[in-house]
Every structure is written in structure tokens, then in C-alpha cells.
Amino acid sequence: MLIAHFIGGIFMKRQDGWTYEDDICLSETVLNCIEKGETQLYAFDLVAEKTNRTPAACGFRWNSNLRKRYEGQIKEAKLKRKQTQGIKQPKLSAAIPSVKPYAPEIDIDQVINSLQAIKDQLEGMRVTIANLQNRNAELEQQLNSKPSDVTEDMKNLLEIIRRAEKLGLTNKEKPAI
């Protein structure tokens, strides 16, 4: 639900605002927990799971907005708890059925086929890695066995300089700094 706030001349929208239904869920859960002898923290944990919020957010909402509205119901819940304190009450989590997410039926043959396909892909990757490692070794061997073109060019250049020196074509004076 979008909730708009007017801040500094601009409407700011929140997508995580508390709805009326969220407030009812929170208040009813807290009151039920009080009545059954559970803690409010336990109630906040339950509501947090239902509303996709943190227990701290639920506690803040209860204490800052809702608790004052329900002071009468809180007193009634505490009285009921005292009256039934000797009788063991079921926990709230057992009393409220939880909604389980939809999980499609899993066909074991499909799982086996999927795993086989993954195994085949893995084997193909292993072969590719082995081939690349072999090629890498070959290239390293070629690199180490052949003199590089740069090294050969350097040798040729040095030979040209030596010949020029023998012929007296080089200026052996030191350059001016």
C-alpha cells in the first residue's frame, strides 16, 4: 500500500506503510498473547513473519501507535490470563494455522534428468579445461624454446652498431648536458 507524506513541499510515497489490516493483525496477536501468557516479543515475532517486517518494527508500531488505543482490551486480556492461569492454554502459533507457500509436485524422473544434464555439462567443462591446460602448456613451451623477435632484432641492432664503430662512423664524444 502506498502512503503519501507531504515533506518540504513534495509528496513522498512509502510502499511499506502499515495498513489497517496490519494494525488489526498486530493488535489481535498481541492481545491473544497477553491473554495466553505469552510475551509481547513473541507476538511481535509472529506478526513480523505474517507482514514481512522485523519484530522491532512491529514493537515500535505497537508501542508508538496502537497500545494506547487498546488499554481497555489489554486489561481484559490480563484479567482473563489470571482467571485461566491454572489451565494450560495452547500456544498461539499452534492455534493459528500457518499458510504454506505453493509447492508444485516434484517428479523424480524430471529431477534425475536435470541432474544428468548438469553432470553432462560438468563433464564437458572438465574436457574443455583439460584441453585449455594442454594448449597453454604447448604455448609456454613454444615461448621458451624460440627466441623472441624482439631479442633477435636487438642482436641485429647491436651488430650494426659494432660494425659502424669499426668503420668509425659513430660519434664517440659524450653528449652535452
Tab-separated table of N, CA and C in Angstrom:
chain	number	residue	atom	x	y	z
A	1	MET	N	0.839	-1.170	0.000
A	1	MET	CA	0.000	0.000	0.000
A	1	MET	C	0.885	1.234	0.000
A	2	LEU	N	0.559	2.202	-0.830
A	2	LEU	CA	1.318	3.435	-0.894
A	2	LEU	C	0.745	4.434	0.100
A	3	ILE	N	1.615	5.063	0.867
A	3	ILE	CA	1.204	6.098	1.798
A	3	ILE	C	1.994	7.330	1.424
A	4	ALA	N	1.290	8.444	1.248
A	4	ALA	CA	1.948	9.669	0.835
A	4	ALA	C	2.177	10.565	2.037
A	5	HIS	N	3.341	11.190	2.100
A	5	HIS	CA	3.689	12.150	3.130
A	5	HIS	C	4.092	13.439	2.435
A	6	PHE	N	3.624	14.571	2.948
A	6	PHE	CA	3.970	15.867	2.397
A	6	PHE	C	5.177	16.374	3.153
A	7	ILE	N	6.359	16.358	2.497
A	7	ILE	CA	7.598	16.766	3.153
A	7	ILE	C	8.273	17.814	2.282
A	8	GLY	N	8.469	18.991	2.862
A	8	GLY	CA	9.184	20.060	2.162
A	8	GLY	C	8.563	20.427	0.832
A	9	GLY	N	7.247	20.433	0.737
A	9	GLY	CA	6.568	20.803	-0.490
A	9	GLY	C	6.498	19.689	-1.514
A	10	ILE	N	6.941	18.479	-1.153
A	10	ILE	CA	6.950	17.345	-2.073
A	10	ILE	C	6.215	16.186	-1.418
A	11	PHE	N	5.410	15.500	-2.202
A	11	PHE	CA	4.761	14.304	-1.687
A	11	PHE	C	5.731	13.134	-1.802
A	12	MET	N	6.047	12.535	-0.663
A	12	MET	CA	6.911	11.366	-0.626
A	12	MET	C	6.028	10.140	-0.437
A	13	LYS	N	6.265	9.093	-1.209
A	13	LYS	CA	5.443	7.890	-1.122
A	13	LYS	C	6.223	6.779	-0.442
A	14	ARG	N	5.568	6.083	0.499
A	14	ARG	CA	6.145	4.912	1.159
A	14	ARG	C	5.396	3.694	0.704
A	15	GLN	N	6.126	2.650	0.403
A	15	GLN	CA	5.479	1.424	-0.026
A	15	GLN	C	5.361	0.419	1.101
A	16	ASP	N	5.954	0.723	2.243
A	16	ASP	CA	5.928	-0.230	3.339
A	16	ASP	C	5.102	0.269	4.516
A	17	GLY	N	4.186	1.195	4.280
A	17	GLY	CA	3.370	1.742	5.350
A	17	GLY	C	2.449	0.690	5.952
A	18	TRP	N	2.050	0.919	7.184
A	18	TRP	CA	1.171	-0.008	7.885
A	18	TRP	C	-0.253	0.174	7.383
A	19	THR	N	-0.890	-0.909	7.022
A	19	THR	CA	-2.280	-0.877	6.581
A	19	THR	C	-3.188	-1.121	7.778
A	20	TYR	N	-4.464	-0.879	7.582
A	20	TYR	CA	-5.448	-1.149	8.617
A	20	TYR	C	-5.415	-2.633	8.991
A	21	GLU	N	-5.289	-3.499	7.983
A	21	GLU	CA	-5.247	-4.938	8.230
A	21	GLU	C	-4.007	-5.328	9.040
A	22	ASP	N	-2.864	-4.682	8.745
A	22	ASP	CA	-1.646	-4.949	9.510
A	22	ASP	C	-1.829	-4.550	10.974
A	23	ASP	N	-2.443	-3.384	11.194
A	23	ASP	CA	-2.685	-2.927	12.567
A	23	ASP	C	-3.605	-3.883	13.312
A	24	ILE	N	-4.659	-4.377	12.652
A	24	ILE	CA	-5.583	-5.324	13.284
A	24	ILE	C	-4.854	-6.621	13.615
A	25	CYS	N	-4.063	-7.115	12.690
A	25	CYS	CA	-3.290	-8.346	12.915
A	25	CYS	C	-2.369	-8.175	14.118
A	26	LEU	N	-1.674	-7.055	14.175
A	26	LEU	CA	-0.746	-6.786	15.271
A	26	LEU	C	-1.480	-6.694	16.603
A	27	SER	N	-2.561	-5.933	16.644
A	27	SER	CA	-3.264	-5.753	17.906
A	27	SER	C	-3.918	-7.052	18.379
A	28	GLU	N	-4.552	-7.798	17.481
A	28	GLU	CA	-5.188	-9.049	17.879
A	28	GLU	C	-4.150	-10.070	18.351
A	29	THR	N	-3.025	-10.133	17.677
A	29	THR	CA	-1.982	-11.086	18.061
A	29	THR	C	-1.403	-10.727	19.419
A	30	VAL	N	-1.119	-9.455	19.651
A	30	VAL	CA	-0.576	-9.038	20.942
A	30	VAL	C	-1.578	-9.327	22.055
A	31	LEU	N	-2.853	-8.988	21.836
A	31	LEU	CA	-3.876	-9.231	22.861
A	31	LEU	C	-4.027	-10.730	23.147
A	32	ASN	N	-4.003	-11.554	22.108
A	32	ASN	CA	-4.092	-13.007	22.303
A	32	ASN	C	-2.892	-13.528	23.088
A	33	CYS	N	-1.709	-13.011	22.789
A	33	CYS	CA	-0.516	-13.453	23.504
A	33	CYS	C	-0.582	-13.051	24.975
A	34	ILE	N	-1.041	-11.840	25.240
A	34	ILE	CA	-1.183	-11.398	26.628
A	34	ILE	C	-2.149	-12.313	27.362
A	35	GLU	N	-3.274	-12.609	26.707
A	35	GLU	CA	-4.304	-13.451	27.315
A	35	GLU	C	-3.787	-14.862	27.584
A	36	LYS	N	-2.949	-15.365	26.723
A	36	LYS	CA	-2.459	-16.743	26.860
A	36	LYS	C	-1.162	-16.831	27.646
A	37	GLY	N	-0.692	-15.713	28.140
A	37	GLY	CA	0.528	-15.732	28.948
A	37	GLY	C	1.809	-15.670	28.150
A	38	GLU	N	1.717	-15.397	26.881
A	38	GLU	CA	2.904	-15.239	26.042
A	38	GLU	C	3.421	-13.809	26.168
A	39	THR	N	4.655	-13.601	25.745
A	39	THR	CA	5.222	-12.254	25.803
A	39	THR	C	4.821	-11.452	24.566
A	40	GLN	N	4.919	-10.140	24.702
A	40	GLN	CA	4.660	-9.288	23.543
A	40	GLN	C	5.745	-9.490	22.486
A	41	LEU	N	6.956	-9.773	22.930
A	41	LEU	CA	8.035	-10.032	21.966
A	41	LEU	C	7.706	-11.227	21.081
A	42	TYR	N	7.087	-12.245	21.689
A	42	TYR	CA	6.667	-13.411	20.914
A	42	TYR	C	5.610	-12.993	19.890
A	43	ALA	N	4.688	-12.131	20.313
A	43	ALA	CA	3.655	-11.636	19.396
A	43	ALA	C	4.289	-10.860	18.246
A	44	PHE	N	5.294	-10.044	18.560
A	44	PHE	CA	5.956	-9.263	17.509
A	44	PHE	C	6.644	-10.186	16.503
A	45	ASP	N	7.234	-11.286	16.998
A	45	ASP	CA	7.856	-12.269	16.101
A	45	ASP	C	6.816	-12.879	15.159
A	46	LEU	N	5.642	-13.228	15.706
A	46	LEU	CA	4.590	-13.831	14.879
A	46	LEU	C	4.100	-12.865	13.809
A	47	VAL	N	3.861	-11.625	14.215
A	47	VAL	CA	3.352	-10.632	13.263
A	47	VAL	C	4.419	-10.289	12.228
A	48	ALA	N	5.667	-10.270	12.651
A	48	ALA	CA	6.759	-9.971	11.707
A	48	ALA	C	6.769	-10.978	10.560
A	49	GLU	N	6.553	-12.255	10.881
A	49	GLU	CA	6.522	-13.281	9.831
A	49	GLU	C	5.340	-13.075	8.893
A	50	LYS	N	4.195	-12.690	9.441
A	50	LYS	CA	2.989	-12.533	8.621
A	50	LYS	C	3.045	-11.298	7.735
A	51	THR	N	3.707	-10.240	8.204
A	51	THR	CA	3.671	-8.963	7.485
A	51	THR	C	4.973	-8.621	6.779
A	52	ASN	N	5.938	-9.533	6.799
A	52	ASN	CA	7.249	-9.276	6.182
A	52	ASN	C	7.910	-8.017	6.744
A	53	ARG	N	7.911	-7.916	8.065
A	53	ARG	CA	8.557	-6.813	8.757
A	53	ARG	C	9.477	-7.402	9.816
A	54	THR	N	10.245	-6.545	10.444
A	54	THR	CA	11.089	-7.020	11.540
A	54	THR	C	10.273	-6.991	12.829
A	55	PRO	N	10.635	-7.835	13.800
A	55	PRO	CA	9.958	-7.759	15.095
A	55	PRO	C	10.103	-6.378	15.732
A	56	ALA	N	11.242	-5.728	15.499
A	56	ALA	CA	11.441	-4.385	16.054
A	56	ALA	C	10.437	-3.395	15.460
A	57	ALA	N	10.171	-3.503	14.163
A	57	ALA	CA	9.191	-2.610	13.526
A	57	ALA	C	7.801	-2.853	14.113
A	58	CYS	N	7.472	-4.120	14.370
A	58	CYS	CA	6.170	-4.435	14.959
A	58	CYS	C	6.075	-3.874	16.373
A	59	GLY	N	7.145	-4.026	17.146
A	59	GLY	CA	7.155	-3.488	18.503
A	59	GLY	C	7.041	-1.987	18.512
A	60	PHE	N	7.726	-1.331	17.608
A	60	PHE	CA	7.644	0.123	17.541
A	60	PHE	C	6.228	0.573	17.187
A	61	ARG	N	5.630	-0.098	16.209
A	61	ARG	CA	4.258	0.253	15.810
A	61	ARG	C	3.299	0.077	16.982
A	62	TRP	N	3.440	-1.045	17.703
A	62	TRP	CA	2.547	-1.315	18.838
A	62	TRP	C	2.715	-0.251	19.914
A	63	ASN	N	3.950	0.027	20.288
A	63	ASN	CA	4.192	0.945	21.395
A	63	ASN	C	3.937	2.410	21.043
A	64	SER	N	4.170	2.778	19.779
A	64	SER	CA	4.025	4.194	19.424
A	64	SER	C	2.631	4.552	18.928
A	65	ASN	N	1.868	3.599	18.375
A	65	ASN	CA	0.586	3.953	17.764
A	65	ASN	C	-0.611	3.209	18.338
A	66	LEU	N	-0.449	1.940	18.673
A	66	LEU	CA	-1.630	1.128	18.940
A	66	LEU	C	-1.898	0.858	20.417
A	67	ARG	N	-0.883	0.745	21.237
A	67	ARG	CA	-1.061	0.322	22.628
A	67	ARG	C	-2.039	1.215	23.375
A	68	LYS	N	-1.952	2.519	23.178
A	68	LYS	CA	-2.839	3.452	23.882
A	68	LYS	C	-4.301	3.237	23.493
A	69	ARG	N	-4.545	2.866	22.247
A	69	ARG	CA	-5.913	2.635	21.779
A	69	ARG	C	-6.530	1.380	22.405
A	70	TYR	N	-5.686	0.448	22.823
A	70	TYR	CA	-6.168	-0.849	23.295
A	70	TYR	C	-5.951	-1.053	24.792
A	71	GLU	N	-5.839	0.028	25.572
A	71	GLU	CA	-5.584	-0.117	27.005
A	71	GLU	C	-6.675	-0.935	27.690
A	72	GLY	N	-7.937	-0.712	27.331
A	72	GLY	CA	-9.043	-1.472	27.921
A	72	GLY	C	-8.949	-2.952	27.592
A	73	GLN	N	-8.676	-3.273	26.340
A	73	GLN	CA	-8.560	-4.674	25.929
A	73	GLN	C	-7.339	-5.341	26.566
A	74	ILE	N	-6.283	-4.573	26.791
A	74	ILE	CA	-5.092	-5.130	27.444
A	74	ILE	C	-5.442	-5.536	28.872
A	75	LYS	N	-6.180	-4.675	29.579
A	75	LYS	CA	-6.590	-5.002	30.953
A	75	LYS	C	-7.478	-6.238	30.970
A	76	GLU	N	-8.406	-6.332	30.017
A	76	GLU	CA	-9.284	-7.513	29.936
A	76	GLU	C	-8.467	-8.777	29.664
A	77	ALA	N	-7.519	-8.703	28.777
A	77	ALA	CA	-6.691	-9.863	28.446
A	77	ALA	C	-5.886	-10.311	29.658
A	78	LYS	N	-5.369	-9.355	30.427
A	78	LYS	CA	-4.615	-9.706	31.630
A	78	LYS	C	-5.517	-10.359	32.665
A	79	LEU	N	-6.763	-9.871	32.791
A	79	LEU	CA	-7.722	-10.493	33.720
A	79	LEU	C	-8.038	-11.920	33.293
A	80	LYS	N	-8.279	-12.127	32.011
A	80	LYS	CA	-8.564	-13.477	31.511
A	80	LYS	C	-7.383	-14.406	31.779
A	81	ARG	N	-6.170	-13.884	31.592
A	81	ARG	CA	-4.979	-14.694	31.840
A	81	ARG	C	-4.915	-15.114	33.302
A	82	LYS	N	-5.220	-14.187	34.199
A	82	LYS	CA	-5.188	-14.506	35.625
A	82	LYS	C	-6.260	-15.539	35.972
A	83	GLN	N	-7.424	-15.436	35.335
A	83	GLN	CA	-8.514	-16.375	35.621
A	83	GLN	C	-8.183	-17.774	35.115
A	84	THR	N	-7.505	-17.879	34.014
A	84	THR	CA	-7.209	-19.186	33.412
A	84	THR	C	-5.766	-19.609	33.633
A	85	GLN	N	-5.089	-18.954	34.570
A	85	GLN	CA	-3.666	-19.240	34.777
A	85	GLN	C	-3.418	-20.691	35.166
A	86	GLY	N	-4.315	-21.294	35.890
A	86	GLY	CA	-4.148	-22.681	36.284
A	86	GLY	C	-4.395	-23.649	35.148
A	87	ILE	N	-5.142	-23.244	34.113
A	87	ILE	CA	-5.466	-24.101	32.973
A	87	ILE	C	-4.426	-23.880	31.887
A	88	LYS	N	-3.851	-24.956	31.414
A	88	LYS	CA	-2.826	-24.880	30.358
A	88	LYS	C	-3.489	-24.486	29.039
A	89	GLN	N	-3.044	-23.399	28.435
A	89	GLN	CA	-3.583	-22.907	27.169
A	89	GLN	C	-2.627	-23.274	26.042
A	90	PRO	N	-3.165	-23.605	24.865
A	90	PRO	CA	-2.267	-23.871	23.732
A	90	PRO	C	-1.584	-22.591	23.278
A	91	LYS	N	-0.389	-22.731	22.770
A	91	LYS	CA	0.344	-21.574	22.255
A	91	LYS	C	-0.371	-21.011	21.030
A	92	LEU	N	-0.208	-19.715	20.837
A	92	LEU	CA	-0.869	-19.033	19.727
A	92	LEU	C	-0.423	-19.601	18.385
A	93	SER	N	0.854	-19.950	18.269
A	93	SER	CA	1.353	-20.461	16.988
A	93	SER	C	0.672	-21.769	16.614
A	94	ALA	N	0.259	-22.565	17.618
A	94	ALA	CA	-0.433	-23.813	17.327
A	94	ALA	C	-1.905	-23.561	17.034
A	95	ALA	N	-2.459	-22.468	17.588
A	95	ALA	CA	-3.883	-22.176	17.423
A	95	ALA	C	-4.185	-21.577	16.056
A	96	ILE	N	-3.232	-20.853	15.474
A	96	ILE	CA	-3.451	-20.206	14.182
A	96	ILE	C	-2.741	-21.016	13.110
A	97	PRO	N	-3.497	-21.540	12.153
A	97	PRO	CA	-2.839	-22.327	11.104
A	97	PRO	C	-1.969	-21.415	10.234
A	98	SER	N	-0.799	-21.901	9.901
A	98	SER	CA	0.078	-21.109	9.054
A	98	SER	C	-0.205	-21.423	7.586
A	99	VAL	N	-0.012	-20.428	6.757
A	99	VAL	CA	-0.232	-20.590	5.322
A	99	VAL	C	1.090	-21.016	4.709
A	100	LYS	N	1.091	-22.158	4.059
A	100	LYS	CA	2.308	-22.659	3.431
A	100	LYS	C	2.345	-22.215	1.976
A	101	PRO	N	3.527	-21.837	1.482
A	101	PRO	CA	3.615	-21.435	0.078
A	101	PRO	C	3.344	-22.616	-0.844
A	102	TYR	N	2.858	-22.303	-2.023
A	102	TYR	CA	2.542	-23.324	-3.014
A	102	TYR	C	3.827	-23.993	-3.474
A	103	ALA	N	3.854	-25.294	-3.404
A	103	ALA	CA	4.997	-26.065	-3.891
A	103	ALA	C	4.469	-27.115	-4.858
A	104	PRO	N	4.831	-27.020	-6.132
A	104	PRO	CA	4.322	-27.992	-7.104
A	104	PRO	C	4.872	-29.386	-6.805
A	105	GLU	N	4.146	-30.388	-7.251
A	105	GLU	CA	4.595	-31.775	-7.089
A	105	GLU	C	5.893	-31.953	-7.886
A	106	ILE	N	6.825	-32.638	-7.293
A	106	ILE	CA	8.113	-32.848	-7.949
A	106	ILE	C	8.140	-34.265	-8.509
A	107	ASP	N	8.429	-34.344	-9.801
A	107	ASP	CA	8.523	-35.639	-10.463
A	107	ASP	C	9.982	-36.097	-10.373
A	108	ILE	N	10.196	-37.261	-9.792
A	108	ILE	CA	11.552	-37.765	-9.563
A	108	ILE	C	12.298	-37.983	-10.877
A	109	ASP	N	11.594	-38.362	-11.936
A	109	ASP	CA	12.239	-38.552	-13.239
A	109	ASP	C	12.776	-37.229	-13.779
A	110	GLN	N	12.016	-36.144	-13.571
A	110	GLN	CA	12.484	-34.831	-14.016
A	110	GLN	C	13.736	-34.420	-13.243
A	111	VAL	N	13.746	-34.699	-11.954
A	111	VAL	CA	14.913	-34.368	-11.141
A	111	VAL	C	16.125	-35.151	-11.621
A	112	ILE	N	15.942	-36.443	-11.876
A	112	ILE	CA	17.047	-37.281	-12.347
A	112	ILE	C	17.562	-36.778	-13.689
A	113	ASN	N	16.650	-36.455	-14.611
A	113	ASN	CA	17.057	-35.935	-15.918
A	113	ASN	C	17.817	-34.621	-15.784
A	114	SER	N	17.343	-33.753	-14.906
A	114	SER	CA	18.024	-32.474	-14.695
A	114	SER	C	19.420	-32.689	-14.138
A	115	LEU	N	19.538	-33.587	-13.171
A	115	LEU	CA	20.847	-33.865	-12.598
A	115	LEU	C	21.787	-34.494	-13.622
A	116	GLN	N	21.257	-35.356	-14.483
A	116	GLN	CA	22.070	-35.970	-15.532
A	116	GLN	C	22.567	-34.909	-16.517
A	117	ALA	N	21.700	-33.958	-16.863
A	117	ALA	CA	22.105	-32.881	-17.771
A	117	ALA	C	23.198	-32.031	-17.135
A	118	ILE	N	23.069	-31.763	-15.848
A	118	ILE	CA	24.097	-30.989	-15.147
A	118	ILE	C	25.402	-31.766	-15.117
A	119	LYS	N	25.323	-33.077	-14.883
A	119	LYS	CA	26.522	-33.921	-14.867
A	119	LYS	C	27.205	-33.897	-16.233
A	120	ASP	N	26.414	-33.976	-17.324
A	120	ASP	CA	26.975	-33.938	-18.670
A	120	ASP	C	27.665	-32.602	-18.936
A	121	GLN	N	27.032	-31.508	-18.502
A	121	GLN	CA	27.646	-30.193	-18.680
A	121	GLN	C	28.956	-30.107	-17.909
A	122	LEU	N	28.970	-30.636	-16.705
A	122	LEU	CA	30.177	-30.625	-15.886
A	122	LEU	C	31.296	-31.403	-16.573
A	123	GLU	N	30.971	-32.557	-17.116
A	123	GLU	CA	31.974	-33.358	-17.807
A	123	GLU	C	32.515	-32.609	-19.023
A	124	GLY	N	31.623	-31.945	-19.768
A	124	GLY	CA	32.063	-31.146	-20.912
A	124	GLY	C	32.994	-30.019	-20.491
A	125	MET	N	32.705	-29.401	-19.353
A	125	MET	CA	33.563	-28.330	-18.848
A	125	MET	C	34.926	-28.876	-18.433
A	126	ARG	N	34.926	-30.064	-17.852
A	126	ARG	CA	36.202	-30.673	-17.466
A	126	ARG	C	37.069	-30.953	-18.689
A	127	VAL	N	36.465	-31.446	-19.762
A	127	VAL	CA	37.203	-31.713	-21.000
A	127	VAL	C	37.754	-30.396	-21.561
A	128	THR	N	36.929	-29.367	-21.572
A	128	THR	CA	37.361	-28.058	-22.081
A	128	THR	C	38.533	-27.529	-21.265
A	129	ILE	N	38.449	-27.648	-19.940
A	129	ILE	CA	39.538	-27.183	-19.075
A	129	ILE	C	40.820	-27.954	-19.368
A	130	ALA	N	40.719	-29.267	-19.519
A	130	ALA	CA	41.907	-30.081	-19.819
A	130	ALA	C	42.521	-29.661	-21.147
A	131	ASN	N	41.688	-29.446	-22.173
A	131	ASN	CA	42.189	-29.015	-23.482
A	131	ASN	C	42.879	-27.663	-23.383
A	132	LEU	N	42.306	-26.743	-22.634
A	132	LEU	CA	42.902	-25.416	-22.484
A	132	LEU	C	44.227	-25.488	-21.718
A	133	GLN	N	44.285	-26.352	-20.705
A	133	GLN	CA	45.540	-26.514	-19.970
A	133	GLN	C	46.633	-27.081	-20.879
A	134	ASN	N	46.282	-28.051	-21.722
A	134	ASN	CA	47.257	-28.613	-22.662
A	134	ASN	C	47.736	-27.552	-23.651
A	135	ARG	N	46.823	-26.773	-24.192
A	135	ARG	CA	47.173	-25.718	-25.153
A	135	ARG	C	48.065	-24.667	-24.495
A	136	ASN	N	47.753	-24.337	-23.253
A	136	ASN	CA	48.545	-23.365	-22.515
A	136	ASN	C	49.975	-23.880	-22.335
A	137	ALA	N	50.096	-25.151	-21.990
A	137	ALA	CA	51.438	-25.749	-21.828
A	137	ALA	C	52.206	-25.725	-23.140
A	138	GLU	N	51.533	-26.044	-24.253
A	138	GLU	CA	52.185	-26.003	-25.567
A	138	GLU	C	52.691	-24.609	-25.895
A	139	LEU	N	51.854	-23.601	-25.645
A	139	LEU	CA	52.241	-22.225	-25.950
A	139	LEU	C	53.403	-21.757	-25.074
A	140	GLU	N	53.393	-22.161	-23.803
A	140	GLU	CA	54.510	-21.796	-22.924
A	140	GLU	C	55.812	-22.446	-23.400
A	141	GLN	N	55.705	-23.689	-23.854
A	141	GLN	CA	56.891	-24.391	-24.349
A	141	GLN	C	57.424	-23.695	-25.600
A	142	GLN	N	56.538	-23.296	-26.513
A	142	GLN	CA	56.969	-22.585	-27.724
A	142	GLN	C	57.616	-21.251	-27.365
A	143	LEU	N	57.046	-20.583	-26.384
A	143	LEU	CA	57.579	-19.286	-25.973
A	143	LEU	C	58.989	-19.429	-25.403
A	144	ASN	N	59.191	-20.477	-24.625
A	144	ASN	CA	60.504	-20.682	-24.005
A	144	ASN	C	61.540	-21.244	-24.982
A	145	SER	N	61.131	-21.986	-25.996
A	145	SER	CA	62.085	-22.610	-26.916
A	145	SER	C	62.526	-21.675	-28.032
A	146	LYS	N	61.711	-20.755	-28.474
A	146	LYS	CA	62.044	-19.841	-29.570
A	146	LYS	C	62.555	-18.524	-28.999
A	147	PRO	N	63.616	-17.992	-29.588
A	147	PRO	CA	63.970	-16.630	-29.186
A	147	PRO	C	62.925	-15.674	-29.757
A	148	SER	N	62.622	-14.717	-29.007
A	148	SER	CA	61.566	-13.807	-29.470
A	148	SER	C	62.093	-12.910	-30.582
A	149	ASP	N	61.186	-12.375	-31.357
A	149	ASP	CA	61.551	-11.477	-32.456
A	149	ASP	C	62.239	-10.230	-31.922
A	150	VAL	N	61.841	-9.778	-30.755
A	150	VAL	CA	62.450	-8.580	-30.170
A	150	VAL	C	63.908	-8.866	-29.833
A	151	THR	N	64.169	-10.022	-29.262
A	151	THR	CA	65.543	-10.385	-28.913
A	151	THR	C	66.399	-10.486	-30.175
A	152	GLU	N	65.863	-11.061	-31.209
A	152	GLU	CA	66.578	-11.181	-32.478
A	152	GLU	C	66.843	-9.799	-33.064
A	153	ASP	N	65.872	-8.908	-33.025
A	153	ASP	CA	66.050	-7.539	-33.532
A	153	ASP	C	67.114	-6.799	-32.735
A	154	MET	N	67.137	-7.009	-31.416
A	154	MET	CA	68.152	-6.352	-30.576
A	154	MET	C	69.558	-6.826	-30.965
A	155	LYS	N	69.696	-8.101	-31.199
A	155	LYS	CA	71.004	-8.651	-31.603
A	155	LYS	C	71.456	-8.034	-32.926
A	156	ASN	N	70.528	-7.936	-33.872
A	156	ASN	CA	70.866	-7.353	-35.182
A	156	ASN	C	71.277	-5.892	-35.037
A	157	LEU	N	70.570	-5.143	-34.196
A	157	LEU	CA	70.887	-3.731	-33.995
A	157	LEU	C	72.274	-3.570	-33.358
A	158	LEU	N	72.586	-4.387	-32.375
A	158	LEU	CA	73.914	-4.341	-31.753
A	158	LEU	C	75.014	-4.656	-32.766
A	159	GLU	N	74.770	-5.605	-33.641
A	159	GLU	CA	75.751	-5.960	-34.663
A	159	GLU	C	75.975	-4.787	-35.613
A	160	ILE	N	74.929	-4.085	-35.960
A	160	ILE	CA	75.056	-2.914	-36.848
A	160	ILE	C	75.863	-1.825	-36.161
A	161	ILE	N	75.601	-1.608	-34.865
A	161	ILE	CA	76.345	-0.576	-34.123
A	161	ILE	C	77.822	-0.943	-34.046
A	162	ARG	N	78.159	-2.194	-33.796
A	162	ARG	CA	79.559	-2.635	-33.727
A	162	ARG	C	80.271	-2.416	-35.072
A	163	ARG	N	79.608	-2.727	-36.147
A	163	ARG	CA	80.206	-2.527	-37.481
A	163	ARG	C	80.445	-1.042	-37.744
A	164	ALA	N	79.447	-0.234	-37.310
A	164	ALA	CA	79.598	1.211	-37.514
A	164	ALA	C	80.776	1.741	-36.713
A	165	GLU	N	80.973	1.221	-35.493
A	165	GLU	CA	82.108	1.652	-34.668
A	165	GLU	C	83.434	1.248	-35.325
A	166	LYS	N	83.484	0.053	-35.896
A	166	LYS	CA	84.709	-0.405	-36.549
A	166	LYS	C	85.048	0.476	-37.744
A	167	LEU	N	84.024	0.920	-38.432
A	167	LEU	CA	84.253	1.768	-39.602
A	167	LEU	C	84.466	3.222	-39.214
A	168	GLY	N	84.279	3.551	-37.936
A	168	GLY	CA	84.478	4.916	-37.461
A	168	GLY	C	83.315	5.820	-37.793
A	169	LEU	N	82.159	5.269	-37.977
A	169	LEU	CA	81.000	6.077	-38.337
A	169	LEU	C	80.226	6.612	-37.130
A	170	THR	N	80.628	6.251	-35.943
A	170	THR	CA	79.904	6.716	-34.768
A	170	THR	C	80.655	7.854	-34.115
A	171	ASN	N	79.931	8.735	-33.451
A	171	ASN	CA	80.496	9.840	-32.715
A	171	ASN	C	80.675	9.370	-31.289
A	172	LYS	N	81.928	9.209	-30.877
A	172	LYS	CA	82.182	8.664	-29.543
A	172	LYS	C	82.271	9.750	-28.479
A	173	GLU	N	82.022	10.988	-28.847
A	173	GLU	CA	82.018	12.041	-27.839
A	173	GLU	C	80.785	11.943	-26.995
A	174	LYS	N	80.974	12.391	-25.739
A	174	LYS	CA	79.842	12.346	-24.825
A	174	LYS	C	78.905	13.500	-25.164
A	175	PRO	N	77.631	13.296	-25.036
A	175	PRO	CA	76.689	14.382	-25.340
A	175	PRO	C	76.737	15.462	-24.273
A	176	ALA	N	76.480	16.699	-24.678
A	176	ALA	CA	76.451	17.824	-23.736
A	176	ALA	C	75.185	17.745	-22.899
A	177	ILE	N	75.389	18.110	-21.658
A	177	ILE	CA	74.230	18.034	-20.761
A	177	ILE	C	73.523	19.331	-20.676
